[in-house]
Each structure stands twice: as structure tokens, then as C-alpha cells.
Amino acid sequence: MTTKATKIELTDTDREILKRVQGSLPDSATPYADIAAAAGTDEAHVIALLSRMTETGEIRRFGATLKHQKAGFGANVMVAWYVPEEDVDRMGAIMSKRPEISHCYHRINCLDWPYNLYTMIHGRNQDDCQAVVEALCRETGLDDYAMLFSLKELKKVSMRYF
């Protein structure tokens, strides 16, 4: 389930465009033209680059980021599941379909920590998160897991690559 990265060729202008779209877009009627002007190119180049990268999967998504606490989603829990290795892909696919789950990762277990599938579940409160875990247990038959509720957000930013 390891993803192998392929190297893409980017020009200095492409990097400048990507640096500008990693944060907030300009608050104007012409954000792509504004980005183009700041990057020293034209709007068609910006749109073509972003379209190509979205179509090829180099950009996973392009959209607004919700500040979930301000929107009333005050709880989240990382659930570490023990899943037999031969079932990881199937269980990961089931869990990934849940709208309350924002992240689902397969990781190597180690030492006395047997868990190898991780999900980040979001809810309005801890009871909502617990209900999702219970539903997943019923759906998957899994019953060996650890729930790690967030206590305090110390840092949360989107990754900046350029």
C-alpha cells in the first residue's frame, strides 16, 4: 500500500504559481489573473498548470478549508486499529467511505503497539466520534483499537512545498 512518488518537472514560474495557491487565493474577481501577474505569466498558464496537475493527480484537491471548531465540530479522535495485514486494504476502503473520516493510513506496527490502520474521525462531540467507532466495529467486525482524542491543537497548517 506504499505510494511511490514520481518526480514532476516544474519551471520556476510553475513553482511560483504553486507557492501562491498553497495559501489563500486573492480575494478578487480575477484571482487567477492576479496570481499570474505576481508570478510573471498569464492567466491561461496558471489555469493550464492547475488543470493539468488536478487531472493527473499531482494536486489531490483544490478547495476551501473549513475551520471545523468554528463550524461546530469540536471533537476529533485518532483511532488506531489492529487489522490483519491481508485485510488492511479492504478495511481501509470501508473506513474511507465514511464522511466523518478525514484521514485513513496504513502504517507498520511496532514493539508492543499492534495497531496498523489509523483513522481520524471528526464529530460535534466525543459521543459523536464514539458512535462512528461503534458503527465501524459493527460493519467491519474489528474490535481491537485504541482511541486517542485530541486534547489541544498545538499546530495545524497545510503543508507548504514551495
Short mmCIF file of N, CA and C in Angstrom, two decimals:
data_model
loop_
_atom_site.label_atom_id
_atom_site.label_comp_id
_atom_site.label_asym_id
_atom_site.label_seq_id
_atom_site.Cartn_x
_atom_site.Cartn_y
_atom_site.Cartn_z
N MET A 1 0.82 -1.19 0.00
CA MET A 1 0.00 0.00 0.00
C MET A 1 0.86 1.26 0.00
N THR A 2 2.15 1.12 -0.17
CA THR A 2 3.06 2.26 -0.22
C THR A 2 2.89 2.99 -1.54
N THR A 3 2.85 4.31 -1.48
CA THR A 3 2.72 5.12 -2.68
C THR A 3 4.12 5.57 -3.10
N LYS A 4 4.48 5.31 -4.34
CA LYS A 4 5.78 5.73 -4.85
C LYS A 4 5.63 7.07 -5.55
N ALA A 5 6.41 8.05 -5.12
CA ALA A 5 6.34 9.38 -5.71
C ALA A 5 7.09 9.39 -7.04
N THR A 6 6.51 10.06 -8.02
CA THR A 6 7.19 10.25 -9.28
C THR A 6 7.56 11.72 -9.38
N LYS A 7 8.74 11.98 -9.87
CA LYS A 7 9.23 13.35 -9.95
C LYS A 7 8.59 14.05 -11.13
N ILE A 8 8.03 15.23 -10.86
CA ILE A 8 7.47 16.04 -11.94
C ILE A 8 8.40 17.21 -12.20
N GLU A 9 8.44 17.63 -13.44
CA GLU A 9 9.30 18.75 -13.82
C GLU A 9 8.50 20.04 -13.74
N LEU A 10 8.98 20.97 -12.95
CA LEU A 10 8.33 22.28 -12.80
C LEU A 10 9.31 23.38 -13.14
N THR A 11 8.81 24.38 -13.82
CA THR A 11 9.63 25.56 -14.11
C THR A 11 9.62 26.46 -12.89
N ASP A 12 10.49 27.46 -12.88
CA ASP A 12 10.49 28.44 -11.79
C ASP A 12 9.14 29.15 -11.71
N THR A 13 8.54 29.42 -12.86
CA THR A 13 7.21 30.07 -12.89
C THR A 13 6.16 29.14 -12.30
N ASP A 14 6.21 27.86 -12.64
CA ASP A 14 5.27 26.89 -12.07
C ASP A 14 5.39 26.86 -10.55
N ARG A 15 6.62 26.85 -10.05
CA ARG A 15 6.84 26.84 -8.60
C ARG A 15 6.27 28.10 -7.96
N GLU A 16 6.43 29.21 -8.60
CA GLU A 16 5.90 30.47 -8.08
C GLU A 16 4.37 30.44 -8.03
N ILE A 17 3.77 29.89 -9.06
CA ILE A 17 2.30 29.75 -9.07
C ILE A 17 1.86 28.85 -7.93
N LEU A 18 2.50 27.69 -7.79
CA LEU A 18 2.13 26.75 -6.74
C LEU A 18 2.35 27.32 -5.35
N LYS A 19 3.41 28.11 -5.19
CA LYS A 19 3.65 28.76 -3.91
C LYS A 19 2.47 29.68 -3.56
N ARG A 20 1.93 30.34 -4.55
CA ARG A 20 0.84 31.29 -4.32
C ARG A 20 -0.52 30.62 -4.10
N VAL A 21 -0.73 29.44 -4.65
CA VAL A 21 -2.03 28.78 -4.46
C VAL A 21 -2.05 27.86 -3.23
N GLN A 22 -0.91 27.68 -2.57
CA GLN A 22 -0.88 26.88 -1.35
C GLN A 22 -1.56 27.58 -0.19
N GLY A 23 -1.61 28.89 -0.22
CA GLY A 23 -2.26 29.64 0.84
C GLY A 23 -3.62 30.11 0.39
N SER A 24 -4.02 31.26 0.87
CA SER A 24 -5.30 31.84 0.47
C SER A 24 -5.19 32.42 -0.93
N LEU A 25 -6.24 32.22 -1.71
CA LEU A 25 -6.28 32.82 -3.04
C LEU A 25 -6.60 34.31 -2.90
N PRO A 26 -6.19 35.11 -3.86
CA PRO A 26 -6.53 36.54 -3.80
C PRO A 26 -8.04 36.73 -3.74
N ASP A 27 -8.47 37.65 -2.89
CA ASP A 27 -9.89 37.95 -2.73
C ASP A 27 -10.27 39.00 -3.77
N SER A 28 -10.47 38.53 -4.99
CA SER A 28 -10.81 39.43 -6.08
C SER A 28 -11.67 38.69 -7.09
N ALA A 29 -12.18 39.42 -8.05
CA ALA A 29 -12.98 38.81 -9.12
C ALA A 29 -12.11 38.04 -10.10
N THR A 30 -10.79 38.26 -10.06
CA THR A 30 -9.87 37.62 -11.01
C THR A 30 -8.67 37.00 -10.28
N PRO A 31 -8.89 36.03 -9.41
CA PRO A 31 -7.77 35.50 -8.62
C PRO A 31 -6.68 34.86 -9.47
N TYR A 32 -7.04 34.16 -10.54
CA TYR A 32 -6.02 33.51 -11.37
C TYR A 32 -5.20 34.52 -12.15
N ALA A 33 -5.83 35.59 -12.59
CA ALA A 33 -5.08 36.66 -13.26
C ALA A 33 -4.15 37.35 -12.27
N ASP A 34 -4.62 37.53 -11.03
CA ASP A 34 -3.78 38.14 -10.01
C ASP A 34 -2.56 37.27 -9.70
N ILE A 35 -2.77 35.96 -9.60
CA ILE A 35 -1.67 35.03 -9.36
C ILE A 35 -0.70 35.08 -10.53
N ALA A 36 -1.24 35.10 -11.75
CA ALA A 36 -0.40 35.15 -12.95
C ALA A 36 0.47 36.40 -12.95
N ALA A 37 -0.13 37.54 -12.66
CA ALA A 37 0.64 38.80 -12.65
C ALA A 37 1.76 38.74 -11.63
N ALA A 38 1.48 38.20 -10.44
CA ALA A 38 2.50 38.11 -9.39
C ALA A 38 3.60 37.11 -9.76
N ALA A 39 3.25 36.09 -10.55
CA ALA A 39 4.23 35.06 -10.93
C ALA A 39 4.94 35.39 -12.25
N GLY A 40 4.54 36.47 -12.91
CA GLY A 40 5.19 36.86 -14.15
C GLY A 40 4.76 36.05 -15.36
N THR A 41 3.49 35.68 -15.41
CA THR A 41 2.98 34.91 -16.53
C THR A 41 1.56 35.38 -16.83
N ASP A 42 0.82 34.59 -17.61
CA ASP A 42 -0.56 34.99 -17.91
C ASP A 42 -1.55 34.02 -17.27
N GLU A 43 -2.79 34.44 -17.23
CA GLU A 43 -3.84 33.67 -16.59
C GLU A 43 -4.00 32.29 -17.23
N ALA A 44 -3.85 32.19 -18.55
CA ALA A 44 -4.00 30.91 -19.25
C ALA A 44 -2.97 29.89 -18.75
N HIS A 45 -1.76 30.35 -18.46
CA HIS A 45 -0.71 29.45 -17.95
C HIS A 45 -1.09 28.92 -16.56
N VAL A 46 -1.59 29.80 -15.70
CA VAL A 46 -2.00 29.40 -14.36
C VAL A 46 -3.10 28.35 -14.43
N ILE A 47 -4.13 28.63 -15.21
CA ILE A 47 -5.26 27.71 -15.33
C ILE A 47 -4.83 26.38 -15.95
N ALA A 48 -3.97 26.43 -16.98
CA ALA A 48 -3.50 25.20 -17.62
C ALA A 48 -2.68 24.35 -16.65
N LEU A 49 -1.80 24.98 -15.88
CA LEU A 49 -0.97 24.25 -14.92
C LEU A 49 -1.84 23.58 -13.85
N LEU A 50 -2.75 24.34 -13.26
CA LEU A 50 -3.59 23.79 -12.20
C LEU A 50 -4.53 22.72 -12.73
N SER A 51 -5.04 22.91 -13.94
CA SER A 51 -5.92 21.90 -14.55
C SER A 51 -5.16 20.61 -14.80
N ARG A 52 -3.98 20.72 -15.39
CA ARG A 52 -3.18 19.53 -15.70
C ARG A 52 -2.82 18.77 -14.41
N MET A 53 -2.39 19.51 -13.39
CA MET A 53 -1.97 18.86 -12.16
C MET A 53 -3.15 18.22 -11.42
N THR A 54 -4.32 18.79 -11.56
CA THR A 54 -5.52 18.19 -10.96
C THR A 54 -5.91 16.93 -11.72
N GLU A 55 -5.87 16.99 -13.05
CA GLU A 55 -6.25 15.83 -13.88
C GLU A 55 -5.30 14.66 -13.69
N THR A 56 -4.01 14.93 -13.50
CA THR A 56 -3.02 13.85 -13.36
C THR A 56 -2.90 13.38 -11.91
N GLY A 57 -3.56 14.06 -10.99
CA GLY A 57 -3.49 13.66 -9.58
C GLY A 57 -2.32 14.27 -8.83
N GLU A 58 -1.55 15.13 -9.49
CA GLU A 58 -0.44 15.79 -8.80
C GLU A 58 -0.97 16.75 -7.74
N ILE A 59 -2.15 17.31 -7.99
CA ILE A 59 -2.88 18.08 -6.99
C ILE A 59 -4.06 17.21 -6.59
N ARG A 60 -4.14 16.88 -5.33
CA ARG A 60 -5.21 15.99 -4.85
C ARG A 60 -6.55 16.68 -4.85
N ARG A 61 -6.57 17.91 -4.37
CA ARG A 61 -7.82 18.65 -4.33
C ARG A 61 -7.51 20.13 -4.31
N PHE A 62 -8.51 20.89 -4.64
CA PHE A 62 -8.37 22.33 -4.72
C PHE A 62 -9.67 22.90 -4.18
N GLY A 63 -9.65 23.46 -2.98
CA GLY A 63 -10.90 23.96 -2.42
C GLY A 63 -10.71 24.68 -1.11
N ALA A 64 -11.82 25.06 -0.53
CA ALA A 64 -11.83 25.79 0.73
C ALA A 64 -11.50 24.85 1.89
N THR A 65 -10.93 25.41 2.93
CA THR A 65 -10.63 24.68 4.15
C THR A 65 -11.56 25.19 5.24
N LEU A 66 -12.32 24.29 5.80
CA LEU A 66 -13.25 24.62 6.87
C LEU A 66 -12.52 24.61 8.21
N LYS A 67 -12.70 25.63 9.00
CA LYS A 67 -12.17 25.64 10.37
C LYS A 67 -13.21 24.91 11.22
N HIS A 68 -12.97 23.61 11.40
CA HIS A 68 -14.02 22.74 11.94
C HIS A 68 -14.48 23.13 13.34
N GLN A 69 -13.60 23.64 14.19
CA GLN A 69 -14.05 24.03 15.52
C GLN A 69 -15.05 25.17 15.45
N LYS A 70 -14.79 26.14 14.59
CA LYS A 70 -15.69 27.29 14.45
C LYS A 70 -17.02 26.88 13.80
N ALA A 71 -17.01 25.76 13.08
CA ALA A 71 -18.23 25.28 12.42
C ALA A 71 -19.01 24.31 13.32
N GLY A 72 -18.55 24.13 14.56
CA GLY A 72 -19.27 23.30 15.50
C GLY A 72 -18.80 21.86 15.61
N PHE A 73 -17.68 21.53 14.97
CA PHE A 73 -17.12 20.19 15.08
C PHE A 73 -15.94 20.26 16.04
N GLY A 74 -16.27 20.12 17.34
CA GLY A 74 -15.28 20.36 18.38
C GLY A 74 -14.49 19.15 18.83
N ALA A 75 -14.77 17.97 18.29
CA ALA A 75 -14.06 16.77 18.74
C ALA A 75 -13.46 16.03 17.56
N ASN A 76 -12.31 15.44 17.80
CA ASN A 76 -11.75 14.50 16.84
C ASN A 76 -10.95 13.46 17.59
N VAL A 77 -10.86 12.31 16.98
CA VAL A 77 -10.15 11.21 17.61
C VAL A 77 -9.38 10.43 16.55
N MET A 78 -8.11 10.18 16.85
CA MET A 78 -7.32 9.27 16.02
C MET A 78 -7.61 7.88 16.57
N VAL A 79 -8.10 7.01 15.71
CA VAL A 79 -8.37 5.64 16.14
C VAL A 79 -7.31 4.75 15.48
N ALA A 80 -6.58 4.06 16.33
CA ALA A 80 -5.58 3.10 15.86
C ALA A 80 -6.21 1.72 15.94
N TRP A 81 -6.30 1.05 14.80
CA TRP A 81 -6.98 -0.24 14.69
C TRP A 81 -5.95 -1.35 14.46
N TYR A 82 -6.18 -2.51 15.04
CA TYR A 82 -5.41 -3.68 14.64
C TYR A 82 -6.21 -4.40 13.57
N VAL A 83 -5.59 -4.57 12.41
CA VAL A 83 -6.22 -5.24 11.27
C VAL A 83 -5.22 -6.27 10.75
N PRO A 84 -5.64 -7.52 10.56
CA PRO A 84 -4.73 -8.48 9.93
C PRO A 84 -4.24 -7.91 8.59
N GLU A 85 -2.97 -8.06 8.32
CA GLU A 85 -2.36 -7.44 7.14
C GLU A 85 -3.11 -7.77 5.85
N GLU A 86 -3.62 -8.99 5.73
CA GLU A 86 -4.31 -9.36 4.49
C GLU A 86 -5.65 -8.64 4.34
N ASP A 87 -6.14 -8.00 5.39
CA ASP A 87 -7.42 -7.29 5.34
C ASP A 87 -7.29 -5.77 5.34
N VAL A 88 -6.07 -5.26 5.39
CA VAL A 88 -5.87 -3.81 5.52
C VAL A 88 -6.52 -3.04 4.37
N ASP A 89 -6.30 -3.44 3.15
CA ASP A 89 -6.87 -2.69 2.02
C ASP A 89 -8.39 -2.71 2.05
N ARG A 90 -8.98 -3.85 2.34
CA ARG A 90 -10.43 -3.97 2.38
C ARG A 90 -11.01 -3.12 3.52
N MET A 91 -10.42 -3.20 4.69
CA MET A 91 -10.91 -2.43 5.83
C MET A 91 -10.68 -0.94 5.61
N GLY A 92 -9.55 -0.60 5.03
CA GLY A 92 -9.27 0.80 4.72
C GLY A 92 -10.29 1.37 3.74
N ALA A 93 -10.70 0.57 2.77
CA ALA A 93 -11.71 1.02 1.80
C ALA A 93 -13.05 1.25 2.49
N ILE A 94 -13.42 0.38 3.40
CA ILE A 94 -14.68 0.54 4.14
C ILE A 94 -14.63 1.82 4.97
N MET A 95 -13.55 2.00 5.70
CA MET A 95 -13.44 3.17 6.58
C MET A 95 -13.36 4.47 5.79
N SER A 96 -12.70 4.42 4.67
CA SER A 96 -12.52 5.63 3.85
C SER A 96 -13.83 6.16 3.28
N LYS A 97 -14.85 5.33 3.22
CA LYS A 97 -16.14 5.77 2.70
C LYS A 97 -16.91 6.64 3.70
N ARG A 98 -16.52 6.61 4.97
CA ARG A 98 -17.25 7.36 5.99
C ARG A 98 -16.95 8.85 5.87
N PRO A 99 -17.97 9.70 5.78
CA PRO A 99 -17.72 11.14 5.65
C PRO A 99 -17.10 11.75 6.90
N GLU A 100 -17.23 11.10 8.05
CA GLU A 100 -16.65 11.63 9.29
C GLU A 100 -15.15 11.39 9.37
N ILE A 101 -14.61 10.58 8.46
CA ILE A 101 -13.18 10.24 8.48
C ILE A 101 -12.45 11.08 7.44
N SER A 102 -11.48 11.87 7.92
CA SER A 102 -10.72 12.72 7.01
C SER A 102 -9.40 12.08 6.58
N HIS A 103 -8.85 11.19 7.39
CA HIS A 103 -7.58 10.54 7.08
C HIS A 103 -7.69 9.05 7.39
N CYS A 104 -7.07 8.24 6.54
CA CYS A 104 -7.02 6.80 6.79
C CYS A 104 -5.66 6.32 6.27
N TYR A 105 -4.84 5.80 7.18
CA TYR A 105 -3.48 5.40 6.85
C TYR A 105 -3.16 3.99 7.30
N HIS A 106 -2.41 3.29 6.49
CA HIS A 106 -1.82 2.01 6.88
C HIS A 106 -0.39 2.31 7.30
N ARG A 107 -0.02 1.84 8.48
CA ARG A 107 1.34 2.03 8.98
C ARG A 107 1.84 0.72 9.56
N ILE A 108 3.13 0.61 9.66
CA ILE A 108 3.74 -0.58 10.24
C ILE A 108 3.54 -0.53 11.76
N ASN A 109 3.15 -1.67 12.33
CA ASN A 109 3.05 -1.73 13.79
C ASN A 109 4.45 -2.01 14.35
N CYS A 110 4.62 -1.75 15.64
CA CYS A 110 5.95 -1.95 16.21
C CYS A 110 5.88 -2.25 17.71
N LEU A 111 6.87 -2.95 18.16
CA LEU A 111 7.04 -3.29 19.57
C LEU A 111 5.73 -3.77 20.18
N ASP A 112 5.30 -3.14 21.26
CA ASP A 112 4.07 -3.56 21.93
C ASP A 112 2.85 -2.81 21.44
N TRP A 113 2.97 -2.09 20.34
CA TRP A 113 1.86 -1.32 19.75
C TRP A 113 1.41 -2.07 18.50
N PRO A 114 0.32 -2.85 18.58
CA PRO A 114 -0.04 -3.73 17.48
C PRO A 114 -0.80 -3.06 16.35
N TYR A 115 -1.16 -1.81 16.50
CA TYR A 115 -2.10 -1.16 15.57
C TYR A 115 -1.42 -0.78 14.27
N ASN A 116 -2.15 -0.98 13.16
CA ASN A 116 -1.56 -0.75 11.85
C ASN A 116 -2.45 0.02 10.89
N LEU A 117 -3.69 0.34 11.28
CA LEU A 117 -4.58 1.14 10.44
C LEU A 117 -5.09 2.29 11.29
N TYR A 118 -4.97 3.50 10.78
CA TYR A 118 -5.30 4.69 11.55
C TYR A 118 -6.36 5.51 10.83
N THR A 119 -7.35 5.97 11.59
CA THR A 119 -8.38 6.83 11.04
C THR A 119 -8.51 8.07 11.92
N MET A 120 -8.74 9.22 11.30
CA MET A 120 -9.04 10.45 12.04
C MET A 120 -10.52 10.71 11.85
N ILE A 121 -11.25 10.67 12.96
CA ILE A 121 -12.70 10.83 12.96
C ILE A 121 -13.05 12.18 13.57
N HIS A 122 -13.98 12.88 12.94
CA HIS A 122 -14.42 14.20 13.41
C HIS A 122 -15.89 14.15 13.79
N GLY A 123 -16.25 14.86 14.86
CA GLY A 123 -17.64 14.94 15.28
C GLY A 123 -17.89 16.21 16.07
N ARG A 124 -19.14 16.47 16.33
CA ARG A 124 -19.50 17.65 17.12
C ARG A 124 -19.03 17.51 18.57
N ASN A 125 -18.97 16.25 19.05
CA ASN A 125 -18.51 15.99 20.41
C ASN A 125 -17.94 14.57 20.46
N GLN A 126 -17.41 14.20 21.63
CA GLN A 126 -16.79 12.89 21.75
C GLN A 126 -17.79 11.75 21.55
N ASP A 127 -19.05 11.96 21.96
CA ASP A 127 -20.06 10.92 21.76
C ASP A 127 -20.30 10.64 20.28
N ASP A 128 -20.30 11.70 19.46
CA ASP A 128 -20.44 11.51 18.01
C ASP A 128 -19.30 10.66 17.45
N CYS A 129 -18.08 10.96 17.90
CA CYS A 129 -16.91 10.20 17.44
C CYS A 129 -17.03 8.74 17.89
N GLN A 130 -17.42 8.53 19.14
CA GLN A 130 -17.58 7.17 19.67
C GLN A 130 -18.62 6.40 18.87
N ALA A 131 -19.70 7.07 18.47
CA ALA A 131 -20.75 6.41 17.69
C ALA A 131 -20.22 5.93 16.34
N VAL A 132 -19.34 6.71 15.72
CA VAL A 132 -18.74 6.29 14.45
C VAL A 132 -17.87 5.06 14.67
N VAL A 133 -17.08 5.06 15.73
CA VAL A 133 -16.24 3.90 16.03
C VAL A 133 -17.10 2.66 16.25
N GLU A 134 -18.17 2.80 17.01
CA GLU A 134 -19.05 1.66 17.26
C GLU A 134 -19.68 1.15 15.96
N ALA A 135 -20.08 2.07 15.09
CA ALA A 135 -20.65 1.66 13.80
C ALA A 135 -19.61 0.93 12.96
N LEU A 136 -18.38 1.40 12.97
CA LEU A 136 -17.32 0.73 12.22
C LEU A 136 -17.04 -0.65 12.78
N CYS A 137 -17.08 -0.79 14.09
CA CYS A 137 -16.89 -2.12 14.70
C CYS A 137 -17.96 -3.08 14.21
N ARG A 138 -19.21 -2.62 14.18
CA ARG A 138 -20.30 -3.49 13.71
C ARG A 138 -20.12 -3.84 12.23
N GLU A 139 -19.74 -2.85 11.44
CA GLU A 139 -19.63 -3.07 10.00
C GLU A 139 -18.44 -3.95 9.62
N THR A 140 -17.33 -3.79 10.33
CA THR A 140 -16.10 -4.49 9.94
C THR A 140 -15.82 -5.74 10.76
N GLY A 141 -16.41 -5.83 11.94
CA GLY A 141 -16.09 -6.94 12.84
C GLY A 141 -14.82 -6.70 13.64
N LEU A 142 -14.19 -5.55 13.46
CA LEU A 142 -12.97 -5.24 14.21
C LEU A 142 -13.34 -4.82 15.63
N ASP A 143 -12.50 -5.26 16.59
CA ASP A 143 -12.78 -4.87 17.97
C ASP A 143 -11.51 -4.54 18.76
N ASP A 144 -10.37 -4.52 18.10
CA ASP A 144 -9.11 -4.20 18.77
C ASP A 144 -8.66 -2.84 18.27
N TYR A 145 -8.82 -1.83 19.10
CA TYR A 145 -8.48 -0.47 18.69
C TYR A 145 -8.15 0.38 19.91
N ALA A 146 -7.51 1.51 19.67
CA ALA A 146 -7.23 2.50 20.71
C ALA A 146 -7.73 3.84 20.20
N MET A 147 -8.47 4.56 21.05
CA MET A 147 -8.99 5.88 20.69
C MET A 147 -8.13 6.95 21.35
N LEU A 148 -7.60 7.85 20.55
CA LEU A 148 -6.73 8.91 21.04
C LEU A 148 -7.38 10.26 20.73
N PHE A 149 -8.17 10.77 21.67
CA PHE A 149 -8.84 12.05 21.46
C PHE A 149 -7.84 13.19 21.54
N SER A 150 -8.03 14.20 20.69
CA SER A 150 -7.19 15.39 20.76
C SER A 150 -7.55 16.18 22.01
N LEU A 151 -6.53 16.63 22.72
CA LEU A 151 -6.74 17.44 23.92
C LEU A 151 -6.59 18.92 23.61
N LYS A 152 -5.60 19.23 22.76
CA LYS A 152 -5.31 20.63 22.44
C LYS A 152 -4.61 20.66 21.10
N GLU A 153 -5.04 21.57 20.23
CA GLU A 153 -4.39 21.72 18.93
C GLU A 153 -3.18 22.63 19.10
N LEU A 154 -2.00 22.09 18.87
CA LEU A 154 -0.77 22.85 19.03
C LEU A 154 -0.28 23.45 17.71
N LYS A 155 -0.57 22.77 16.62
CA LYS A 155 -0.22 23.27 15.29
C LYS A 155 -1.10 22.57 14.28
N LYS A 156 -1.63 23.36 13.35
CA LYS A 156 -2.38 22.78 12.24
C LYS A 156 -2.26 23.74 11.08
N VAL A 157 -1.49 23.33 10.10
CA VAL A 157 -1.33 24.12 8.89
C VAL A 157 -1.29 23.18 7.70
N SER A 158 -1.61 23.71 6.55
CA SER A 158 -1.42 22.94 5.32
C SER A 158 0.07 22.92 5.01
N MET A 159 0.53 21.83 4.46
CA MET A 159 1.94 21.72 4.10
C MET A 159 2.25 22.72 3.00
N ARG A 160 3.39 23.38 3.14
CA ARG A 160 3.85 24.30 2.11
C ARG A 160 5.11 23.72 1.49
N TYR A 161 5.06 23.47 0.18
CA TYR A 161 6.15 22.83 -0.50
C TYR A 161 7.08 23.80 -1.21
N PHE A 162 6.59 24.98 -1.52
CA PHE A 162 7.42 25.97 -2.22
C PHE A 162 7.36 27.28 -1.48
#
